[in-house]
Coordinates of C-alpha atoms in Angstrom, one line a residue:
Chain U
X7 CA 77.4 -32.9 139.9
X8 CA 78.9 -34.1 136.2
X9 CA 78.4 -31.4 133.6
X10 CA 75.1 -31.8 131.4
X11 CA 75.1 -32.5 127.9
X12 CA 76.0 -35.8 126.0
X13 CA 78.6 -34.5 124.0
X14 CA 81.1 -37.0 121.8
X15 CA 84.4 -35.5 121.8
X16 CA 86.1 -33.4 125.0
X17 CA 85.6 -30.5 123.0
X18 CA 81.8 -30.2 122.8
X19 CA 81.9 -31.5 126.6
X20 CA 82.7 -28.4 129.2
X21 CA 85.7 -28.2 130.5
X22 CA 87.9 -26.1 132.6
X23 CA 90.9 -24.8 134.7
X24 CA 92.5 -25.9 138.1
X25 CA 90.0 -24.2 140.2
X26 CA 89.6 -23.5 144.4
X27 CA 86.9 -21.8 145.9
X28 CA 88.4 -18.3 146.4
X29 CA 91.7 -20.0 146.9
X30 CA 91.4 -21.3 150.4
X31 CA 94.4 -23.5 150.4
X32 CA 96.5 -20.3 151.0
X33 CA 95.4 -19.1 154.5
X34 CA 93.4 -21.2 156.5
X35 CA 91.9 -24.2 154.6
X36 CA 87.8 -23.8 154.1
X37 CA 86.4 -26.9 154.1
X38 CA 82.9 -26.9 151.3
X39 CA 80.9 -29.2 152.8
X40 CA 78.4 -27.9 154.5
X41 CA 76.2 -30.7 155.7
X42 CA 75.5 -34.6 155.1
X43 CA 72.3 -36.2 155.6
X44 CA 71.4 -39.6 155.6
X45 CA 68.2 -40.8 155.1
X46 CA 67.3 -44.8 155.4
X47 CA 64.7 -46.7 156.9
X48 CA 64.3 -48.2 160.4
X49 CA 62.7 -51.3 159.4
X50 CA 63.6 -52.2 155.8
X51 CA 66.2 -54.6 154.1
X52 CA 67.9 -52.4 151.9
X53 CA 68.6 -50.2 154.1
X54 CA 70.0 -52.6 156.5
X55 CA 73.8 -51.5 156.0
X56 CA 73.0 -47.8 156.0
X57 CA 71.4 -48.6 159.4
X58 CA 75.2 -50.7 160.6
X59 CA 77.0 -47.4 159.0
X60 CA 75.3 -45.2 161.3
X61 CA 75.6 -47.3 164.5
X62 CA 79.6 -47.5 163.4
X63 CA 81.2 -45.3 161.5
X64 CA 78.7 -41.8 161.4
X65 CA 80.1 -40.4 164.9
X66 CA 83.3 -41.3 164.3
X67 CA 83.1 -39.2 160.9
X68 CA 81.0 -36.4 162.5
X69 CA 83.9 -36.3 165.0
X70 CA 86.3 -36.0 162.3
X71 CA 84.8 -33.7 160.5
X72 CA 84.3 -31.1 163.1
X73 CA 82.5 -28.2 160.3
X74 CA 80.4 -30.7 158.7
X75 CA 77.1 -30.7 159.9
X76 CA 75.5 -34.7 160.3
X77 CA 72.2 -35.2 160.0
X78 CA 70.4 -39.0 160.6
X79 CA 67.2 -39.0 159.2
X80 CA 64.9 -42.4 159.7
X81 CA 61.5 -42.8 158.1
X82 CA 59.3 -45.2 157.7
X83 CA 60.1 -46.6 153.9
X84 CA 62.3 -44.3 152.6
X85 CA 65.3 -45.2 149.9
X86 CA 68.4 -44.6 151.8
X87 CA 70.5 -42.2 150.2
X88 CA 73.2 -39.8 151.4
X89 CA 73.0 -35.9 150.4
X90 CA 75.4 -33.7 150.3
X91 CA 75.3 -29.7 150.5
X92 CA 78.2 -27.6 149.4
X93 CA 78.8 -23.7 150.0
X94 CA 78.1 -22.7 146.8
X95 CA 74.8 -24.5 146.6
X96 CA 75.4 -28.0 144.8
X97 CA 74.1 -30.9 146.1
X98 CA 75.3 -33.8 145.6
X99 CA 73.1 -37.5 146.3
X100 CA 74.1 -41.2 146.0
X101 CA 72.1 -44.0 146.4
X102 CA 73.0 -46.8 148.9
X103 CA 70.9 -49.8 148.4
X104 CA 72.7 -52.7 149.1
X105 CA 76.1 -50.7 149.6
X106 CA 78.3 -52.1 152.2
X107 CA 78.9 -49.9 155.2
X108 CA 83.1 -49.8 154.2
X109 CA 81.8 -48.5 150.6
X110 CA 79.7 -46.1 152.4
X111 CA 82.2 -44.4 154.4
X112 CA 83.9 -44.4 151.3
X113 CA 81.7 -42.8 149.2
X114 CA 81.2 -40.2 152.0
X115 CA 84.5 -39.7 152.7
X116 CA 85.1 -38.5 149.3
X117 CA 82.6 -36.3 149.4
X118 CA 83.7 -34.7 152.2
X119 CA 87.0 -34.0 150.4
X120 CA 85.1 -32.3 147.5
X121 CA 84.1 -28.9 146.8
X122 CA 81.0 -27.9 145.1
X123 CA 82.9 -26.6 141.8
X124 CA 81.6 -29.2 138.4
X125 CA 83.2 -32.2 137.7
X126 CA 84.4 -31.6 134.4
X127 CA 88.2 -32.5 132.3
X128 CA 90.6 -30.0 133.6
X129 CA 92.9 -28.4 131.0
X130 CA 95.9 -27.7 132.7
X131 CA 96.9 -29.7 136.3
X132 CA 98.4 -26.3 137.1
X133 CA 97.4 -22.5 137.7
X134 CA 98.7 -19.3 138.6
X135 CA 97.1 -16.2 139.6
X136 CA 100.8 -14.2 139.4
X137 CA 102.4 -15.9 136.3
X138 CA 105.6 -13.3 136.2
X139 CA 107.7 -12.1 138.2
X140 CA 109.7 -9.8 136.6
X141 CA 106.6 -8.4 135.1
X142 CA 104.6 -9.1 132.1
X143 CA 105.5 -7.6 128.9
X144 CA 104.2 -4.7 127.8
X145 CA 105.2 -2.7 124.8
X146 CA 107.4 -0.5 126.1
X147 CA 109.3 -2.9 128.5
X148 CA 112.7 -3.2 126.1
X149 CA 113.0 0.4 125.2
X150 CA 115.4 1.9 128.0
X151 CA 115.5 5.0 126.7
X152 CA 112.4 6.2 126.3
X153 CA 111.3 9.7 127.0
X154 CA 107.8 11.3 126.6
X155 CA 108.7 14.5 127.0
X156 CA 110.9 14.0 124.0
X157 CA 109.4 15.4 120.7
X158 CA 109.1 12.9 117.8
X159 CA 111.6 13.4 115.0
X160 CA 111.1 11.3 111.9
X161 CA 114.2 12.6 110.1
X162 CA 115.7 10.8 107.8
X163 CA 119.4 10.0 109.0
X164 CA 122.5 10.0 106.3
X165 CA 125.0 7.6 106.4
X166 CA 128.7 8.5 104.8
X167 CA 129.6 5.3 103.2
X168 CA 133.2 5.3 105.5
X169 CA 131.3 5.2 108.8
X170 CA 131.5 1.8 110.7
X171 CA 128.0 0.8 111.9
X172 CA 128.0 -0.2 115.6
X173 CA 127.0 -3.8 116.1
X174 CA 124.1 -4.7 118.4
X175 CA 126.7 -6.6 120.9
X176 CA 129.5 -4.0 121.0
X177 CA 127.2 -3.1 124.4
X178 CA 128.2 -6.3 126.5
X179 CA 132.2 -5.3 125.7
X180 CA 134.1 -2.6 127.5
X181 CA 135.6 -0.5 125.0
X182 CA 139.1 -1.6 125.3
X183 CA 138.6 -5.2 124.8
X184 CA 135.9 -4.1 121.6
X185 CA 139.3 -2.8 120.5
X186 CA 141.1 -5.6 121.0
X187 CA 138.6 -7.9 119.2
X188 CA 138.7 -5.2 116.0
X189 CA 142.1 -4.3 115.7
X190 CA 143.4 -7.8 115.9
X191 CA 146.8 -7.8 114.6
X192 CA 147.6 -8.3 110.5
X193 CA 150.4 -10.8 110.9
X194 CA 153.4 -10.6 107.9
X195 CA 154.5 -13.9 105.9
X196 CA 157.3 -14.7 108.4
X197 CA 155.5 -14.2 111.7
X198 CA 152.8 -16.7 110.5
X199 CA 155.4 -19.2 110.1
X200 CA 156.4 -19.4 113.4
X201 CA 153.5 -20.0 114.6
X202 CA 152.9 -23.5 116.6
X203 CA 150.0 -24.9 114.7
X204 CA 151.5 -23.7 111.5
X205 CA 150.7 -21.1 108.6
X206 CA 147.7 -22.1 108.0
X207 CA 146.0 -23.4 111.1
X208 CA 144.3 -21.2 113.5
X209 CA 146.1 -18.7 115.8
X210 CA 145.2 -20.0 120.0
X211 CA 144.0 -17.4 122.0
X212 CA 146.3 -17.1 124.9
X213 CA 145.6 -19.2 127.9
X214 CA 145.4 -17.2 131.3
Chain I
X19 CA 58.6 -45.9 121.4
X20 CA 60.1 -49.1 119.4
X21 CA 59.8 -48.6 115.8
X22 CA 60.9 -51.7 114.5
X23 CA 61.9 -55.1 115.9
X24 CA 65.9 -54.6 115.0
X25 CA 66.5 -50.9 115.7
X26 CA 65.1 -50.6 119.0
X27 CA 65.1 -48.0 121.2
X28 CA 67.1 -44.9 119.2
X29 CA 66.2 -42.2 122.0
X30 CA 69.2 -41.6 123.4
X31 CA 71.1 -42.4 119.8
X32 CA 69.4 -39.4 117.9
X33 CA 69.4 -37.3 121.4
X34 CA 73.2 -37.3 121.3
X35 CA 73.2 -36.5 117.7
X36 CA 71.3 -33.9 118.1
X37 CA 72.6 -32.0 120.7
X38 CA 75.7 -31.5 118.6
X39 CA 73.6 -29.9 115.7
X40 CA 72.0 -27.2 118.0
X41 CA 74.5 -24.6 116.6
X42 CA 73.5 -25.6 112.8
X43 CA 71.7 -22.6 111.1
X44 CA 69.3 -24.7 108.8
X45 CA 66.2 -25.9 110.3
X46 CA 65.9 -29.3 107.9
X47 CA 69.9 -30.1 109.9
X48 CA 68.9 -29.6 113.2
X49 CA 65.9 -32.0 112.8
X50 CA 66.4 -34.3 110.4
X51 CA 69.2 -36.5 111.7
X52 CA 69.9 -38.7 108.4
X53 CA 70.7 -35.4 106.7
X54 CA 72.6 -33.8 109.9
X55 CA 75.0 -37.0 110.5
X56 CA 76.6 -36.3 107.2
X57 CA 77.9 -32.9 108.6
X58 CA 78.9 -34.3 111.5
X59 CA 80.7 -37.1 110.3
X60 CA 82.8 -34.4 108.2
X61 CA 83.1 -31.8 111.2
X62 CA 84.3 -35.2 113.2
X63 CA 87.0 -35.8 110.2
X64 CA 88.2 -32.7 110.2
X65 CA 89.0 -32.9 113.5
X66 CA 91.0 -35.7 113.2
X67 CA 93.0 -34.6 111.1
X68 CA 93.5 -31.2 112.9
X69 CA 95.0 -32.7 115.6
X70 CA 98.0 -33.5 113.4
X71 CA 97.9 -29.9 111.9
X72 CA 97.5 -28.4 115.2
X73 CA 101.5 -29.5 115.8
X74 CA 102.6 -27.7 112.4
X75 CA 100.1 -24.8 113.5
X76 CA 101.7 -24.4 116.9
X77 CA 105.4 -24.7 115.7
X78 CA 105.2 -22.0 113.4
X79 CA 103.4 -19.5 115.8
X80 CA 105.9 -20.0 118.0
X81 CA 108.9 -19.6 115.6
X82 CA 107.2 -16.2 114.9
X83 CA 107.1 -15.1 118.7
X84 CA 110.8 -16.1 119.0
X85 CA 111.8 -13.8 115.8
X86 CA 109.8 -10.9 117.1
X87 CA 111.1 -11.2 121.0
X88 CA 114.5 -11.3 119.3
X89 CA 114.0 -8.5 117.1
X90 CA 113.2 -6.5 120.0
X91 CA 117.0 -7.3 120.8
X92 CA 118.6 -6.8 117.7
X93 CA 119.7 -10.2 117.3
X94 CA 118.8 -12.6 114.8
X95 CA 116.8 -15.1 115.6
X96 CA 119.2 -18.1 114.0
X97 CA 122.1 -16.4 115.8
X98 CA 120.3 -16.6 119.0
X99 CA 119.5 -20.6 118.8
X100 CA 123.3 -21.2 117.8
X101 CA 124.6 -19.3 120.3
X102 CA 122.3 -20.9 123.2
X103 CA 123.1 -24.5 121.9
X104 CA 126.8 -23.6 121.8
X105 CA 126.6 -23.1 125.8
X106 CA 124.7 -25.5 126.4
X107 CA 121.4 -24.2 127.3
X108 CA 118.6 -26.8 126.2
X109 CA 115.3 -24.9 126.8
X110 CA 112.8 -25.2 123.7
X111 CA 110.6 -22.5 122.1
X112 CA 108.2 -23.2 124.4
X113 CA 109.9 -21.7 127.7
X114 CA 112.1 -19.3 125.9
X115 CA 107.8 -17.7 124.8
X116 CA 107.0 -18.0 128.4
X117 CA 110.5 -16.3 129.7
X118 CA 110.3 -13.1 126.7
X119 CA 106.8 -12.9 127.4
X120 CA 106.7 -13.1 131.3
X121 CA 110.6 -12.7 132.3
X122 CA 111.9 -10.0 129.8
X123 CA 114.9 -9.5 132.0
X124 CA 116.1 -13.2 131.6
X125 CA 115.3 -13.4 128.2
X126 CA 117.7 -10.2 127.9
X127 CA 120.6 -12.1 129.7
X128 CA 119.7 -15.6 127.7
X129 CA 120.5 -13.0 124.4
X130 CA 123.6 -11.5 125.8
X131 CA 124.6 -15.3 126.4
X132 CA 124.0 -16.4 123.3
X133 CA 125.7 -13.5 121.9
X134 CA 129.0 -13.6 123.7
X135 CA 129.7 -17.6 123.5
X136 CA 128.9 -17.5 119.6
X137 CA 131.8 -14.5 119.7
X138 CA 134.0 -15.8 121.4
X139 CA 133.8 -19.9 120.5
X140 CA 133.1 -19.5 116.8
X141 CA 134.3 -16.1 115.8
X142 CA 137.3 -15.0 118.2
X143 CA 138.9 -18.2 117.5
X144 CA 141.3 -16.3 114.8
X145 CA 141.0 -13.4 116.6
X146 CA 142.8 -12.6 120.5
X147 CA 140.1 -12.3 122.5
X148 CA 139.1 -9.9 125.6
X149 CA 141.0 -10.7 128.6
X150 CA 137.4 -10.8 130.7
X151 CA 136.1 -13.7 128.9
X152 CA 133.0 -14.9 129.3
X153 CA 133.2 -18.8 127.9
X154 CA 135.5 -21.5 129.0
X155 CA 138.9 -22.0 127.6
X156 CA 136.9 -23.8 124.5
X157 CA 138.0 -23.4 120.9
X158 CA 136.8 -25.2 117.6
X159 CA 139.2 -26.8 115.6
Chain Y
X14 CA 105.9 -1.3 138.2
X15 CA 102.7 -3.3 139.2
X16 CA 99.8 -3.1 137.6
X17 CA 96.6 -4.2 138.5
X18 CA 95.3 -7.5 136.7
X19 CA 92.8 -5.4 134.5
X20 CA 95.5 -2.7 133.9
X21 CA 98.4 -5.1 133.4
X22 CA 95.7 -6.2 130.0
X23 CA 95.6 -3.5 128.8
X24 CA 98.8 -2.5 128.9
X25 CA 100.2 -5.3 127.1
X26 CA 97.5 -5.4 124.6
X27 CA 97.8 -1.5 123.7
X28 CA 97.7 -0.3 120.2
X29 CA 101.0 1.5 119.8
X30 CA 101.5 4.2 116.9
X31 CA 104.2 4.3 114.8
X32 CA 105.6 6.9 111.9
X33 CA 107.6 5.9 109.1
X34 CA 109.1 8.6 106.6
X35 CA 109.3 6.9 103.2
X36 CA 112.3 9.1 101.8
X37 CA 114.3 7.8 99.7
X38 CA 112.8 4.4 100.4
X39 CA 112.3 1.3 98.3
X40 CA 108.1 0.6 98.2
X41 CA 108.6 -2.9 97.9
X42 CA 110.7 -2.9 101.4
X43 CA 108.0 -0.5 103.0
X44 CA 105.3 -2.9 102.5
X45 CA 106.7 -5.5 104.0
X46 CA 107.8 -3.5 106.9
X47 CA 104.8 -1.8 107.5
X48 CA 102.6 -5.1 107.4
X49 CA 104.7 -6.6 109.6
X50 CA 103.9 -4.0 112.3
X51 CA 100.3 -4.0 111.6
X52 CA 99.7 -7.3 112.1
X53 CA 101.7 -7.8 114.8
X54 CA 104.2 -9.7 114.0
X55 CA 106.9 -7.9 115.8
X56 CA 105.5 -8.5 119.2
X57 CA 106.2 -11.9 121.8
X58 CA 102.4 -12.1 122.2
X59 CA 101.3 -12.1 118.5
X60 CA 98.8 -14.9 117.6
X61 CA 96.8 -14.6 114.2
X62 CA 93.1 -14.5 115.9
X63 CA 93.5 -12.0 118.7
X64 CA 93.7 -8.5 117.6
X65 CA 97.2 -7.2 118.4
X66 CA 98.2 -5.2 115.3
X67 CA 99.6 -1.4 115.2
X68 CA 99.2 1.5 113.8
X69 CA 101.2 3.2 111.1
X70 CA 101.6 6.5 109.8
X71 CA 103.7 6.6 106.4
X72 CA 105.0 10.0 105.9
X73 CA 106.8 11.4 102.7
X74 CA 105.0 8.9 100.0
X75 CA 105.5 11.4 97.3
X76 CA 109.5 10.5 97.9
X77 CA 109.9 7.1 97.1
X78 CA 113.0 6.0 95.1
X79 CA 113.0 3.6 92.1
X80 CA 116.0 1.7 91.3
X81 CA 117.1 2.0 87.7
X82 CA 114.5 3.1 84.8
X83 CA 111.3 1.7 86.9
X84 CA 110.0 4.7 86.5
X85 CA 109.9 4.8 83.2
X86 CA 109.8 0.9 82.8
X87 CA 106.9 -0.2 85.2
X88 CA 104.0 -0.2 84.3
X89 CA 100.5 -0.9 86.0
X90 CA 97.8 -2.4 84.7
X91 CA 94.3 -2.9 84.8
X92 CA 91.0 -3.7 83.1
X93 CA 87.5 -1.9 83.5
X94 CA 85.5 -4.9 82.4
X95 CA 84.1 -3.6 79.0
X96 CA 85.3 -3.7 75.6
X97 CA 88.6 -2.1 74.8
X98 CA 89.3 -1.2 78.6
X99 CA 92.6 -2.5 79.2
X100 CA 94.8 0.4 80.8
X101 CA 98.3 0.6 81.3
X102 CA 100.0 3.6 82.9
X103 CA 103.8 3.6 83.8
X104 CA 104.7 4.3 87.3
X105 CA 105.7 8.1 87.0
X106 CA 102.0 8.6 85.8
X107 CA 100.7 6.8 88.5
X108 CA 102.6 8.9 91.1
X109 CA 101.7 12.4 89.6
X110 CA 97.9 11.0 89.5
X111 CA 97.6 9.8 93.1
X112 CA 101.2 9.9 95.0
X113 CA 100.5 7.5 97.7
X114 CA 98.8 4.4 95.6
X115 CA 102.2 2.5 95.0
X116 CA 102.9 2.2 98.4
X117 CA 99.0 1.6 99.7
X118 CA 98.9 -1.2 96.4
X119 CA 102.4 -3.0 97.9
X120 CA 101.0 -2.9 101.9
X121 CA 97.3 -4.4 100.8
X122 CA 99.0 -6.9 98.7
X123 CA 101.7 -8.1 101.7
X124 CA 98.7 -8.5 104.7
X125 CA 98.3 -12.0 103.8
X126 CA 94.9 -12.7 102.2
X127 CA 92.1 -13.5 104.5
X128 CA 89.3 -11.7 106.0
X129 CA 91.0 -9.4 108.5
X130 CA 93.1 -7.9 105.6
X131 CA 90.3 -4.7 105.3
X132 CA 90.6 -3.9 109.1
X133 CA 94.1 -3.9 109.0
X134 CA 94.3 -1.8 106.4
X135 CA 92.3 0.7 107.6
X136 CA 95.0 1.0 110.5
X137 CA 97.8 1.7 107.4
X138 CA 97.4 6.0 107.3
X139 CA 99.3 7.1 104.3
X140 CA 100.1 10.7 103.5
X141 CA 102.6 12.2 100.5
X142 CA 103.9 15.0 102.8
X143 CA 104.8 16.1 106.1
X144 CA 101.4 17.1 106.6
X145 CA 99.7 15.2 109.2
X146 CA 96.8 16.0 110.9
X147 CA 97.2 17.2 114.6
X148 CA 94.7 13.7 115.9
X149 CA 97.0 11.2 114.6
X150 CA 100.8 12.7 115.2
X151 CA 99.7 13.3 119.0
X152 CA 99.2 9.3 119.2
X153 CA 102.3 8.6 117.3
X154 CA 105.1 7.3 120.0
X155 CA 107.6 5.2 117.8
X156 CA 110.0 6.2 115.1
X157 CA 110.2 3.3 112.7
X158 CA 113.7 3.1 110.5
X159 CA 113.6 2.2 107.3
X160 CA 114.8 -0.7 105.4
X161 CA 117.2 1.1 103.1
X162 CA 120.7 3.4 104.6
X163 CA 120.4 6.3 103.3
X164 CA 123.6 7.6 101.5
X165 CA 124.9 11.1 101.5
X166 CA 124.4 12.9 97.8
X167 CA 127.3 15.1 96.9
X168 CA 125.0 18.3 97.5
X169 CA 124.2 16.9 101.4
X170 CA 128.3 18.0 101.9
X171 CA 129.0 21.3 102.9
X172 CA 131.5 23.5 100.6
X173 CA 133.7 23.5 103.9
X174 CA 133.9 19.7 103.7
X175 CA 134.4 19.1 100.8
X176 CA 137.5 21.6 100.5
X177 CA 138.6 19.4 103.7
X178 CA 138.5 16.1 101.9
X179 CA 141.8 14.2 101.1
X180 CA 142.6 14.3 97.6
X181 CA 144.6 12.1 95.0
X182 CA 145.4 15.3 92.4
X183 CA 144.4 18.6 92.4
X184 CA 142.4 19.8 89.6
X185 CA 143.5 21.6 87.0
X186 CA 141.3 24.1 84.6
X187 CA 142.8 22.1 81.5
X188 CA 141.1 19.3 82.4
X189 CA 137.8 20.4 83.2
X190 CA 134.8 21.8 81.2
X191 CA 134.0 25.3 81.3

């Protein structure tokens, strides 16, 4: 199930994003397997672990694995190997000559885990199908007044020179304390002086 | 097939070379692997290199998206970056991206933030401030 | 509102169309401005490869303001290739010959120099008056402002206002020309 092609860098390789089949961790989880067969020989020395693994562990997997479907094939001179069908049609074969039954069930085991999707460098370790929540932007997300029945008037506007322009944060002030912060008051020469940090220093804002 | 007694079997060698040259348009290049492994060998450099570049690449497009979601505003971009380190708020321009382009509504709060501590710690210092303040009792001297 | 995932795409990657009215506007500022818009630059999602420039309709090309003698002062050149084919023209010339070439020559110059420069201008629509053809202002949905504030001329103040005004002296027929 690894990706074709010999590639030398991750880039010419495939690659690709977190991935579940139709995203069955969120209701009920789907298991992919569909079915495991295991094929070996009743007489022959390679196959002698395969032949320990199924008196041993097989029923105690098939019991675990109650969707899986387990199928023990003997014949007469066959390699043993292990196949293993997914939903999505990938198969999936390892050899087992010589494997110890513990590497066996190990080997199995994993592939029970598995789903059929390629085994390739994932990207990103994470992956959303809802990324905002507030909503993504769009181009006329920031424009609060916007009307479309409005007609379109490119006018140009005058400006007197004695008019105060309005400052983009006079909007997060309430209009008395905008005055305050404007209309701060001019002290005279004498005033200043009496001040605690001096004529010079800064004037404290008073402490509530 | 072995060619020679030192090279051996070069199969699988030129196989991988070649599968990288597929894409090449001249005929004598996606043959001919002496001439081919020249190309490669630069296309492999270049790549080296670019992952250094890709850094500088990625800064700058993301200093742009920050000056156009703060356009969008009305603040400038420097004033915004001031007034979020002022208060304290450490977030790169990474997740402030994500938040203008996925969370506009934070992003508007994160600018009316900015805007308010930079008034009122750097600015209102000589000046009496509202009496709804929106800082702590901090002043700069 | 929630869109659908194919909607929610194509509403963030909409072409929006915007009108700028050049009066009384620097050229050199325009250009910048407008390129900005048309490449994208003014949107969170811009990147350089994916396609996410505007469109802009420049309105009023015939009224673009100078500062100082330009006019008179700047002049354009160019050279046909062949003997004795330099030609200069100063900018008042170029304006009466083809009104909106200043500010299409300072937009194509500010679209930084690569191969996407050509589309992107195509999306730049320039016209000397208020005439616009009826296809294009029905897309238009954004007023775009300027780079310069517009002062008020003397003859923008009504005769009522102007009586109103504060004044330091009143004049006196001595002191004025007849």
């Amino acid at each position: 199930m690894t990706a074709p092609g010999f590639g030398f860098t991750a880039r010419s390789r495939p690659s690709g994003f977190l991935k579940t089949v139709l995203q069955s961790g969120m209701g009920r989880p789907v298991k992919q397997l569909k079915r495991v067969t295991l094929q070996f020989c009743d007489n022959g020395s390679k196959s002698r672990f395969a032949r320990l693994f199924v008196e041993n562990h097989l029923t105690d997997f098939a019991r675990k694995h109650p969707t899986v479907v387990v199928y023990a094939m003997p014949k007469r001179d066959a390699m043993p190997q292990v196949c293993a069908e997914y939903l999505n049609g990938e198969e999936e074969m390892h050899e087992l000559d010589h494997k110890h039954p513990d590497e066996i069930l190990e080997a199995v085991e994993t592939l029970a885990g598995r789903s059929g999707l390629p085994l390739i460098r994932i990207r990103k370790d994470w992956h959303t199908y809802t990324p905002s929540i507030q909503g993504e932007w769009h181009p006329f997300v920031n424009k609060k007044d916007y009307d479309i029945q409005k007609k379109i008037d490119f006018s140009i506007k005058l400006w007197d020179a004695w008019t105060p322009r309005k400052n983009a944060w006079a909007k997060y002030y309430r209009a008395d304390e905008l005055d305050k912060l404007t209309n701060r008051p001019i002290l005279t020469y004498e005033e200043k002086s009496e001040l605690p940090l001096g004529k010079w220093g800064p004037q404290l804002p008073p402490i509530y | 097939m072995a060619r020679g007694r030192f090279h051996g079997d070069r199969w699988w060698k030129v196989m991988r070379l070649k599968e990288q040259c597929q894409h090449y348009l001249k005929r004598s290049l996606r043959n001919r692997c002496g001439v081919a492994y020249r190309h490669l060998r630069r296309a492999l450099i270049h790549q080296t290199k670019g992952r250094r570049l890709k850094v500088y690449a990625t800064n700058i497009l993301r200093n742009q998206r920050l000056e156009a979601a703060c356009d969008e505003h009305e603040i400038g971009h420097r004033r915004f970056k001031r007034g979020l380190n002022k208060s304290g708020v450490t977030l790169n321009q990474h997740m402030l991206n994500i938040l203008s382009m996925y969370e506009p509504r934070t992003f508007e709060r994160l600018v009316e933030l900015a805007e308010r501590t930079e008034i009122e710690t750097v600015r209102g210092v000589h000046e009496p401030l509202p009496e709804r303040r929106f800082s702590a009792n901090k002043i700069n001297i | 509102m929630s869109f659908g995932r194919a909607n929610q795409q194509w509403a963030t990657f909409s072409r929006v169309w915007h009108i700028l009215n050049a009066d009384r506007q620097p050229a050199g500022g325009i250009g910048v401005l407008v390129s900005r818009y048309v490449q994208g630059l003014h949107k969170p999602i811009y990147h350089p490869t994916s396609d996410v420039g505007d469109h802009v309709v420049v309105v009023n090309a015939k009224k673009i303001a100078y500062s100082g003698n330009k006019w008179e002062e700047k002049v354009f050149t160019a050279h046909t290739g062949r003997r004795k084919g330099r030609v200069r023209m100063q900018a008042f010339k170029v304006h009466e010959l083809d009104p909106t070439w200043i500010i299409r020559r300072n937009i194509y110059r500010q679209i930084p120099n690569n191969l996407l420069r050509r589309t992107l201008f195509q999306r730049v629509h320039v016209f000397e008056d208020e005439n616009v053809p009826a296809e294009i202002i029905e897309n238009v949905t954004n007023v775009l402002i300027g780079p310069r504030p517009v002062p008020k001329a003397i003859t923008d103040y009504t005769e009522e206002e102007k009586d109103s005004f504060p004044k330091l002296f009143l004049r006196d027929k001595y002191f004025l020309k007849s």
